[in-house]
Short mmCIF file of C-alpha atoms and ligand atoms in Angstrom, two decimals:
data_model
loop_
_atom_site.label_atom_id
_atom_site.label_comp_id
_atom_site.label_asym_id
_atom_site.label_seq_id
_atom_site.Cartn_x
_atom_site.Cartn_y
_atom_site.Cartn_z
CA MET A 1 -5.52 -46.73 7.56
CA SER A 2 -7.05 -43.34 8.11
CA LYS A 3 -8.33 -41.51 5.08
CA GLU A 4 -5.72 -39.12 3.70
CA GLU A 5 -6.39 -35.60 4.86
CA LYS A 6 -7.02 -33.01 2.21
CA ARG A 7 -4.16 -30.55 1.86
CA THR A 8 -4.51 -27.29 -0.09
CA GLU A 9 -1.29 -25.50 -0.80
CA LEU A 10 -1.25 -21.88 0.22
CA SER A 11 0.74 -21.12 -2.86
CA ASP A 12 -2.26 -22.28 -4.94
CA LEU A 13 -4.61 -20.06 -2.99
CA GLY A 14 -2.61 -16.82 -2.80
CA GLU A 15 -2.87 -14.23 -0.08
CA PHE A 16 -6.32 -12.92 -1.01
CA GLY A 17 -7.66 -16.45 -1.42
CA LEU A 18 -6.39 -17.34 2.02
CA ILE A 19 -7.89 -14.23 3.58
CA LYS A 20 -11.27 -15.10 1.99
CA GLU A 21 -11.08 -18.60 3.49
CA ILE A 22 -10.25 -17.15 6.92
CA ALA A 23 -13.02 -14.60 6.71
CA GLU A 24 -15.50 -17.44 6.13
CA THR A 25 -14.52 -19.02 9.45
CA VAL A 26 -14.99 -15.77 11.39
CA SER A 27 -18.35 -14.52 12.61
CA ASN A 28 -18.53 -11.31 14.56
CA SER A 29 -21.25 -10.74 17.08
CA ASN A 30 -20.29 -7.56 18.90
CA LYS A 31 -22.70 -4.85 17.73
CA LYS A 32 -19.95 -2.27 17.68
CA THR A 33 -18.22 -4.06 14.82
CA VAL A 34 -19.26 -2.15 11.73
CA LYS A 35 -16.67 -3.76 9.39
CA GLY A 36 -14.45 -6.70 10.10
CA ILE A 37 -12.17 -8.44 7.62
CA GLY A 38 -12.13 -7.09 4.10
CA ASP A 39 -11.05 -3.49 3.85
CA ASP A 40 -7.92 -1.43 4.67
CA ALA A 41 -8.92 -1.18 8.37
CA ALA A 42 -11.59 -2.61 10.63
CA VAL A 43 -14.38 -0.17 11.67
CA ILE A 44 -15.70 -0.08 15.25
CA SER A 45 -18.57 2.30 16.09
CA GLY A 46 -18.00 4.83 18.81
CA SER A 47 -20.34 7.19 20.54
CA LYS A 48 -19.87 9.82 17.86
CA LYS A 49 -17.18 8.67 15.40
CA ASN A 50 -15.96 5.34 14.20
CA THR A 51 -12.73 3.85 15.42
CA LEU A 52 -10.41 2.33 12.76
CA LEU A 53 -8.02 -0.51 13.45
CA SER A 54 -5.40 -2.02 11.16
CA THR A 55 -2.32 -4.15 11.43
CA ASP A 56 0.58 -5.04 9.10
CA MET A 57 3.57 -7.32 9.51
CA LEU A 58 6.97 -7.01 7.88
CA VAL A 59 9.28 -10.01 7.70
CA GLU A 60 12.98 -9.89 7.00
CA GLY A 61 13.80 -11.60 3.73
CA ILE A 62 10.24 -11.20 2.46
CA HIS A 63 9.39 -7.54 2.86
CA PHE A 64 12.80 -6.04 3.47
CA ASN A 65 16.47 -6.79 3.09
CA LEU A 66 18.66 -5.21 5.70
CA ALA A 67 21.60 -5.31 3.24
CA TYR A 68 20.11 -2.21 1.59
CA CYS A 69 17.31 -1.07 3.87
CA PRO A 70 18.74 0.89 6.79
CA LEU A 71 17.05 0.15 10.10
CA LYS A 72 15.97 3.72 10.57
CA HIS A 73 14.19 3.68 7.24
CA LEU A 74 12.66 0.31 8.04
CA GLY A 75 11.19 1.69 11.23
CA TYR A 76 9.79 4.73 9.46
CA LYS A 77 8.31 2.59 6.63
CA ALA A 78 6.76 0.08 9.01
CA VAL A 79 4.80 2.88 10.68
CA ALA A 80 4.01 4.63 7.39
CA VAL A 81 2.37 1.60 5.73
CA ASN A 82 0.10 1.12 8.75
CA LEU A 83 -0.98 4.76 8.84
CA SER A 84 -1.70 4.53 5.09
CA ASP A 85 -4.38 1.90 5.82
CA ILE A 86 -6.08 4.21 8.32
CA TYR A 87 -5.99 7.20 5.94
CA ALA A 88 -7.45 4.93 3.22
CA MET A 89 -10.66 4.74 5.28
CA ASN A 90 -10.91 8.58 5.38
CA ALA A 91 -9.69 8.57 8.99
CA ILE A 92 -6.88 10.02 11.08
CA PRO A 93 -4.60 7.67 12.97
CA SER A 94 -3.83 8.46 16.57
CA HIS A 95 -1.96 5.53 18.21
CA ILE A 96 0.16 2.57 17.30
CA THR A 97 1.60 -0.51 19.03
CA VAL A 98 4.79 -2.18 17.86
CA SER A 99 5.57 -5.89 18.16
CA MET A 100 8.85 -7.46 17.27
CA ALA A 101 10.48 -10.83 17.08
CA LEU A 102 14.26 -10.51 17.16
CA SER A 103 17.21 -12.86 16.78
CA ASN A 104 20.46 -12.39 18.69
CA ARG A 105 21.98 -10.84 15.56
CA PHE A 106 20.43 -7.51 16.68
CA SER A 107 22.14 -5.31 19.29
CA LEU A 108 20.59 -2.56 21.45
CA GLU A 109 22.21 -0.04 19.13
CA ALA A 110 20.48 -1.63 16.10
CA ILE A 111 17.09 -1.58 17.83
CA LYS A 112 17.59 2.05 18.84
CA GLU A 113 18.17 2.88 15.17
CA LEU A 114 14.97 1.11 14.20
CA TYR A 115 13.10 3.13 16.86
CA GLU A 116 14.60 6.38 15.55
CA GLY A 117 12.68 5.76 12.38
CA ILE A 118 9.55 4.61 14.19
CA ASN A 119 9.60 7.70 16.42
CA LEU A 120 10.24 10.05 13.50
CA ALA A 121 7.22 8.71 11.64
CA CYS A 122 5.09 9.01 14.77
CA GLU A 123 6.25 12.60 15.18
CA THR A 124 5.66 13.42 11.52
CA TYR A 125 2.09 12.08 11.52
CA GLY A 126 1.12 13.09 15.03
CA VAL A 127 0.70 9.53 16.30
CA ASP A 128 1.60 8.17 19.73
CA LEU A 129 3.38 4.81 20.26
CA VAL A 130 1.64 3.32 23.24
CA GLY A 131 2.88 -0.28 23.56
CA GLY A 132 3.70 -3.52 21.85
CA ASP A 133 5.37 -6.88 22.42
CA THR A 134 8.89 -8.24 22.14
CA THR A 135 9.96 -11.87 21.70
CA SER A 136 12.77 -13.80 20.13
CA SER A 137 13.03 -15.32 16.67
CA PRO A 138 15.41 -18.04 15.48
CA THR A 139 16.87 -15.94 12.63
CA GLY A 140 15.55 -12.68 11.30
CA LEU A 141 13.52 -9.72 12.35
CA ILE A 142 9.75 -9.50 12.20
CA ILE A 143 7.89 -6.30 12.97
CA SER A 144 4.13 -6.08 13.36
CA ILE A 145 2.54 -2.71 13.85
CA THR A 146 -1.10 -2.04 14.77
CA ALA A 147 -2.56 1.38 14.15
CA VAL A 148 -5.78 2.84 15.51
CA GLY A 149 -7.51 6.02 14.36
CA GLU A 150 -10.75 7.88 14.30
CA SER A 151 -12.95 8.68 11.31
CA ASN A 152 -12.41 12.11 9.82
CA ASN A 153 -15.83 12.67 8.46
CA GLU A 154 -17.68 9.61 7.18
CA THR A 155 -15.85 6.31 6.81
CA VAL A 156 -15.07 5.39 3.22
CA TYR A 157 -14.95 1.72 2.18
CA ARG A 158 -13.81 -0.24 -0.81
CA ASN A 159 -17.34 -1.02 -1.77
CA GLY A 160 -19.03 2.28 -2.60
CA ALA A 161 -17.93 2.98 -6.20
CA LYS A 162 -20.84 3.72 -8.57
CA GLU A 163 -21.14 3.64 -12.34
CA TYR A 164 -19.87 6.97 -13.93
CA ASP A 165 -17.81 7.89 -10.85
CA LEU A 166 -14.32 9.31 -11.55
CA LEU A 167 -11.42 7.04 -10.66
CA CYS A 168 -8.54 9.04 -9.21
CA VAL A 169 -5.11 8.47 -7.68
CA SER A 170 -2.91 10.71 -5.57
CA GLY A 171 0.76 11.35 -6.38
CA ASP A 172 2.56 9.27 -8.90
CA LEU A 173 3.09 5.53 -9.35
CA GLY A 174 5.74 2.95 -10.02
CA GLY A 175 8.59 4.79 -8.24
CA ALA A 176 8.87 2.49 -5.23
CA TYR A 177 9.18 -0.57 -7.44
CA VAL A 178 11.76 1.02 -9.68
CA GLY A 179 13.72 2.16 -6.58
CA LEU A 180 13.72 -1.45 -5.34
CA GLN A 181 15.12 -2.71 -8.66
CA ILE A 182 18.01 -0.20 -8.38
CA LEU A 183 18.73 -1.28 -4.80
CA GLU A 184 18.73 -4.91 -5.90
CA ARG A 185 20.89 -4.25 -8.88
CA GLU A 186 23.51 -2.40 -6.78
CA HIS A 187 23.34 -5.07 -4.10
CA THR A 188 24.12 -7.77 -6.70
CA VAL A 189 27.11 -5.76 -7.97
CA PHE A 190 28.32 -5.22 -4.45
CA LYS A 191 28.05 -8.96 -3.63
CA GLY A 192 30.21 -9.76 -6.61
CA ASN A 193 32.85 -7.22 -5.71
CA ASP A 194 32.96 -5.70 -2.24
CA GLN A 195 35.24 -2.89 -3.50
CA ALA A 196 32.42 -1.69 -5.72
CA GLN A 197 30.70 1.57 -4.75
CA PRO A 198 26.96 1.47 -5.23
CA GLU A 199 25.68 3.86 -7.86
CA LEU A 200 22.79 5.46 -6.14
CA SER A 201 23.22 9.20 -6.46
CA GLN A 202 21.38 9.45 -9.81
CA TYR A 203 18.16 7.98 -8.38
CA PRO A 204 17.18 10.11 -5.45
CA TYR A 205 13.45 10.20 -6.05
CA VAL A 206 12.84 6.45 -6.70
CA LEU A 207 15.04 5.46 -3.79
CA GLU A 208 13.15 7.77 -1.51
CA ARG A 209 9.87 6.29 -2.77
CA GLN A 210 11.12 2.82 -1.86
CA LEU A 211 12.84 3.59 1.38
CA LYS A 212 10.78 6.34 2.88
CA PRO A 213 7.16 6.23 1.66
CA GLU A 214 4.86 8.95 2.95
CA PRO A 215 1.20 8.04 3.53
CA ARG A 216 -1.21 10.67 2.20
CA LYS A 217 -2.42 12.45 5.34
CA ASP A 218 -2.54 15.68 3.27
CA ILE A 219 -5.12 14.20 0.91
CA ILE A 220 -7.41 13.21 3.77
CA GLU A 221 -7.05 16.70 5.25
CA PHE A 222 -7.84 18.19 1.87
CA PHE A 223 -11.01 16.07 1.60
CA ASN A 224 -12.07 17.25 5.05
CA LYS A 225 -11.45 20.88 4.33
CA GLU A 226 -13.24 20.83 1.05
CA ASN A 227 -16.01 18.57 2.26
CA ILE A 228 -15.20 15.90 -0.34
CA LEU A 229 -16.50 12.41 0.33
CA PRO A 230 -15.04 9.81 -2.02
CA SER A 231 -17.49 6.95 -2.81
CA SER A 232 -14.74 4.35 -2.29
CA MET A 233 -11.06 4.32 -1.40
CA ILE A 234 -8.12 2.00 -0.95
CA ASP A 235 -4.40 2.62 -0.52
CA ILE A 236 -1.95 1.35 -3.14
CA SER A 237 0.22 -1.20 -1.35
CA ASP A 238 0.11 -4.13 -3.77
CA GLY A 239 -0.01 -2.25 -7.09
CA LEU A 240 -2.64 -0.11 -8.88
CA ALA A 241 -4.08 -3.06 -10.85
CA SER A 242 -4.64 -5.19 -7.79
CA GLU A 243 -6.25 -2.33 -5.87
CA ILE A 244 -8.52 -1.40 -8.82
CA LEU A 245 -9.73 -4.97 -8.87
CA HIS A 246 -10.49 -4.89 -5.14
CA ILE A 247 -12.63 -1.79 -5.64
CA CYS A 248 -14.39 -3.28 -8.65
CA GLU A 249 -15.04 -6.59 -6.99
CA GLN A 250 -16.27 -5.14 -3.70
CA SER A 251 -18.33 -2.40 -5.38
CA GLN A 252 -19.71 -4.77 -8.10
CA VAL A 253 -18.67 -2.49 -10.89
CA GLY A 254 -16.20 -2.29 -13.81
CA CYS A 255 -13.88 0.51 -14.87
CA THR A 256 -11.92 2.03 -17.73
CA ILE A 257 -8.56 3.62 -17.13
CA TYR A 258 -6.29 5.30 -19.70
CA GLU A 259 -2.65 4.44 -19.93
CA GLU A 260 -1.71 7.92 -20.95
CA ARG A 261 -3.28 9.27 -17.80
CA LEU A 262 -1.20 7.12 -15.39
CA PRO A 263 0.89 9.58 -13.29
CA ILE A 264 4.52 8.56 -13.60
CA ASP A 265 7.40 10.76 -12.44
CA GLN A 266 10.11 11.57 -14.97
CA GLU A 267 12.84 9.90 -12.92
CA THR A 268 10.68 6.77 -12.54
CA TYR A 269 10.09 6.74 -16.27
CA LYS A 270 13.73 7.20 -17.19
CA THR A 271 15.00 4.69 -14.67
CA ALA A 272 12.44 2.04 -15.70
CA GLU A 273 13.61 2.36 -19.27
CA GLU A 274 17.22 2.13 -18.19
CA LEU A 275 16.27 -1.17 -16.44
CA ASN A 276 14.42 -2.36 -19.55
CA LEU A 277 11.11 -2.24 -17.67
CA SER A 278 7.87 -0.81 -19.05
CA PRO A 279 7.01 2.28 -17.02
CA THR A 280 3.31 1.44 -17.44
CA ILE A 281 3.76 -2.05 -16.01
CA CYS A 282 5.80 -0.53 -13.06
CA ALA A 283 2.93 1.84 -12.43
CA LEU A 284 0.23 -0.83 -12.72
CA ASN A 285 1.87 -3.69 -10.85
CA GLY A 286 4.84 -2.23 -8.94
CA GLY A 287 3.22 -1.76 -5.52
CA GLU A 288 4.48 -0.09 -2.34
CA ASP A 289 3.56 3.42 -3.60
CA TYR A 290 1.21 4.03 -0.65
CA GLU A 291 -0.81 6.50 -2.66
CA LEU A 292 -4.58 6.59 -2.42
CA LEU A 293 -6.91 5.23 -5.13
CA PHE A 294 -10.46 6.57 -4.86
CA THR A 295 -13.64 7.15 -6.70
CA MET A 296 -15.95 10.15 -6.49
CA SER A 297 -19.07 11.34 -8.18
CA LEU A 298 -18.77 13.63 -11.21
CA LYS A 299 -20.29 16.50 -9.25
CA GLU A 300 -17.20 16.67 -7.03
CA TYR A 301 -15.00 17.27 -10.15
CA ASP A 302 -14.75 21.04 -9.63
CA LYS A 303 -13.40 20.58 -6.13
CA ILE A 304 -10.50 18.41 -7.18
CA LYS A 305 -9.65 19.56 -10.71
CA ASP A 306 -7.09 22.15 -9.57
CA TYR A 307 -5.57 20.16 -6.74
CA ASN A 308 -1.96 19.46 -7.62
CA GLY A 309 -1.36 15.80 -6.87
CA ILE A 310 -4.68 14.18 -7.76
CA THR A 311 -4.97 12.61 -11.25
CA ILE A 312 -8.19 11.33 -12.78
CA ILE A 313 -7.07 8.09 -14.45
CA GLY A 314 -10.50 6.85 -15.64
CA HIS A 315 -14.05 6.15 -14.64
CA ILE A 316 -16.28 3.46 -13.22
CA THR A 317 -18.43 1.42 -15.64
CA ASP A 318 -21.03 -1.31 -15.18
CA LYS A 319 -19.85 -4.67 -13.86
CA ASN A 320 -20.34 -6.55 -17.12
CA SER A 321 -17.80 -4.32 -18.94
CA GLY A 322 -15.04 -5.55 -16.56
CA ALA A 323 -11.93 -3.66 -15.58
CA ASN A 324 -9.99 -2.42 -18.59
CA MET A 325 -7.15 -0.13 -19.62
CA VAL A 326 -7.14 1.80 -22.88
CA SER A 327 -3.50 1.74 -24.01
CA SER A 328 -1.70 4.72 -25.58
CA GLY A 329 -2.27 2.84 -28.89
CA GLU A 330 -6.07 2.76 -28.21
CA THR A 331 -6.16 -0.97 -27.57
CA VAL A 332 -8.43 -2.09 -24.73
CA ILE A 333 -6.60 -4.44 -22.41
CA PRO A 334 -8.24 -6.21 -19.43
CA ILE A 335 -6.63 -5.30 -16.13
CA THR A 336 -5.18 -8.29 -14.31
CA ALA A 337 -3.37 -8.22 -10.98
CA GLN A 338 0.20 -9.24 -11.08
CA GLY A 339 1.13 -7.21 -8.08
CA TRP A 340 2.58 -8.30 -4.81
CA ASP A 341 1.02 -11.42 -3.31
CA ALA A 342 3.02 -12.63 -0.39
CA LEU A 343 1.96 -16.26 -0.78
CA LEU A 344 2.47 -16.68 -4.48
CA ARG A 345 6.26 -16.49 -4.19
CA LYS A 346 7.66 -19.99 -4.73
CA ASP A 347 11.27 -19.01 -4.12
P1 LIG B 1 -3.91 -4.22 3.14
O1 LIG B 1 -3.13 -4.58 1.90
O2 LIG B 1 -4.76 -3.00 2.97
O3 LIG B 1 -3.06 -4.16 4.44
P2 LIG B 1 -4.76 -6.91 3.36
O4 LIG B 1 -4.89 -7.38 1.93
O5 LIG B 1 -3.52 -7.33 4.13
O6 LIG B 1 -5.00 -5.36 3.38
O7 LIG B 1 -6.00 -7.46 4.16
C1 LIG B 1 -7.33 -7.40 3.64
C2 LIG B 1 -8.27 -7.68 4.82
O8 LIG B 1 -8.08 -9.02 5.35
C3 LIG B 1 -8.15 -6.76 6.02
O9 LIG B 1 -9.40 -6.56 6.55
C4 LIG B 1 -7.28 -7.54 7.02
O10 LIG B 1 -7.52 -7.15 8.32
C5 LIG B 1 -7.75 -8.99 6.75
N1 LIG B 1 -6.79 -10.01 7.07
C6 LIG B 1 -5.54 -10.20 6.55
N2 LIG B 1 -4.90 -11.30 7.13
C7 LIG B 1 -5.78 -11.77 8.06
C8 LIG B 1 -5.70 -12.91 8.97
N3 LIG B 1 -4.66 -13.67 9.05
N4 LIG B 1 -6.80 -13.11 9.79
C9 LIG B 1 -7.87 -12.32 9.71
N5 LIG B 1 -8.01 -11.28 8.83
C10 LIG B 1 -6.97 -10.98 8.04
MG1 LIG B 2 -4.52 -1.17 2.41
#
C-alpha cells in the first residue's frame, strides 16, 4: 500500500499562512518585478514610475449576501476595495478588469445593475474598465477585479516603519462591521416574518460604511500635495489589529497604540453598544473600513497635525516590546488579530 499522503487542513493554516506557503513556491526572475507577493499590490518598475497591480475576489455567501447587499452597491464595493489596495502603496489607480462567474439565477437586468455600481466607482475615482472575463458558476456569483495603477511619488510598502515613527489612521473605524451586524439582525427578523419592515433608517452612517466604502484617494492626494512620504502603509481591510501586525512583522518593529485615541464615529459607538458589542473591539477587529494605516517620522508631524481625518493612534517601538494597546484603564494589552480570515471560518 502506498504511504499515506500528508494532508494539511487549510483551516489550520489560515489565509495568511496559506499565502506564505504559496509565496515560498514562487520565484520571480523578471527584473522589472520590484515586489511580488506580500504587500497590498505588486510593484513593477517602469521607465520613470512604478506600476502597481492588485487583485481581489468576492464570493457570494462568503463576502456578500445578496439578501441585503444590493447589486449596485456590490459592484461599487468590488471596485472600491481594489482601488484601496493601490492607494495603500501611495499610488493612483488607472485601470481595472472585471471577471465574473455567474449562475443562471442572474438575468441581464441584474448584471446591468451590478455594472451600474462598477461604472459609478470607476467614474468617481477616474479609473477605466478595460476588460475582464465571464464564465458560469454552478450556484452563486463570484467577482474578481484586478486594478492597475502608477506610483504617485515614491512607492510605500508595509516594511518601512521605524522605531519612534508615528502610527496614524485615516477616517474612523468599526463602522463597516457594526453596519453588517445591523443588516444581519434585520435580515434575521425579516426571515422570521416576511411582513416585518427592516429598521434601517436610524443607522445611515454605519450602513453606508458597510455598503458603500470609499477608498482614501484624498489622503494620497494630500500626501502628494504636502510632499509627505509615509514610512509604511497598508489599507484596513481585515481589521486594524491584523493590519498593525502586518506592518510590525514586515518592518521588524513593535508598537504602542492607545485605546482612547482610536477614532470611532458617534453612530458607530452608539450602535455597537445597542448591539452589546465593545466599540473598541469593533474598531480593532471589525474590518472592511478601507481606511489607511500608515507610519511616518516625527518630523512630518507638523504637516499632518491639522488635517481633519488623520488620527495619530500611537507610535512604533522596538521589536522586542511587541505590539500593544494601552487601554483606557491604563492596562497594557498585547494586540492579537481576530479580524477577518477567509480560511478560518469553519461554518
Ligand atoms: P489584501 O488584504 O491587501 O488584499 P492579501 O492579504 O489578500 O492582501 O494578500 C497579501 C499578499 O498575498 C498580496 O501580495 C497578494 O497578491 C498575495 N496573494 C494572495 N493570494 C494569493 C495567491 N493565491 N497566490 C499568490 N499570491 C497571493
Ligand atoms: Mg490591502
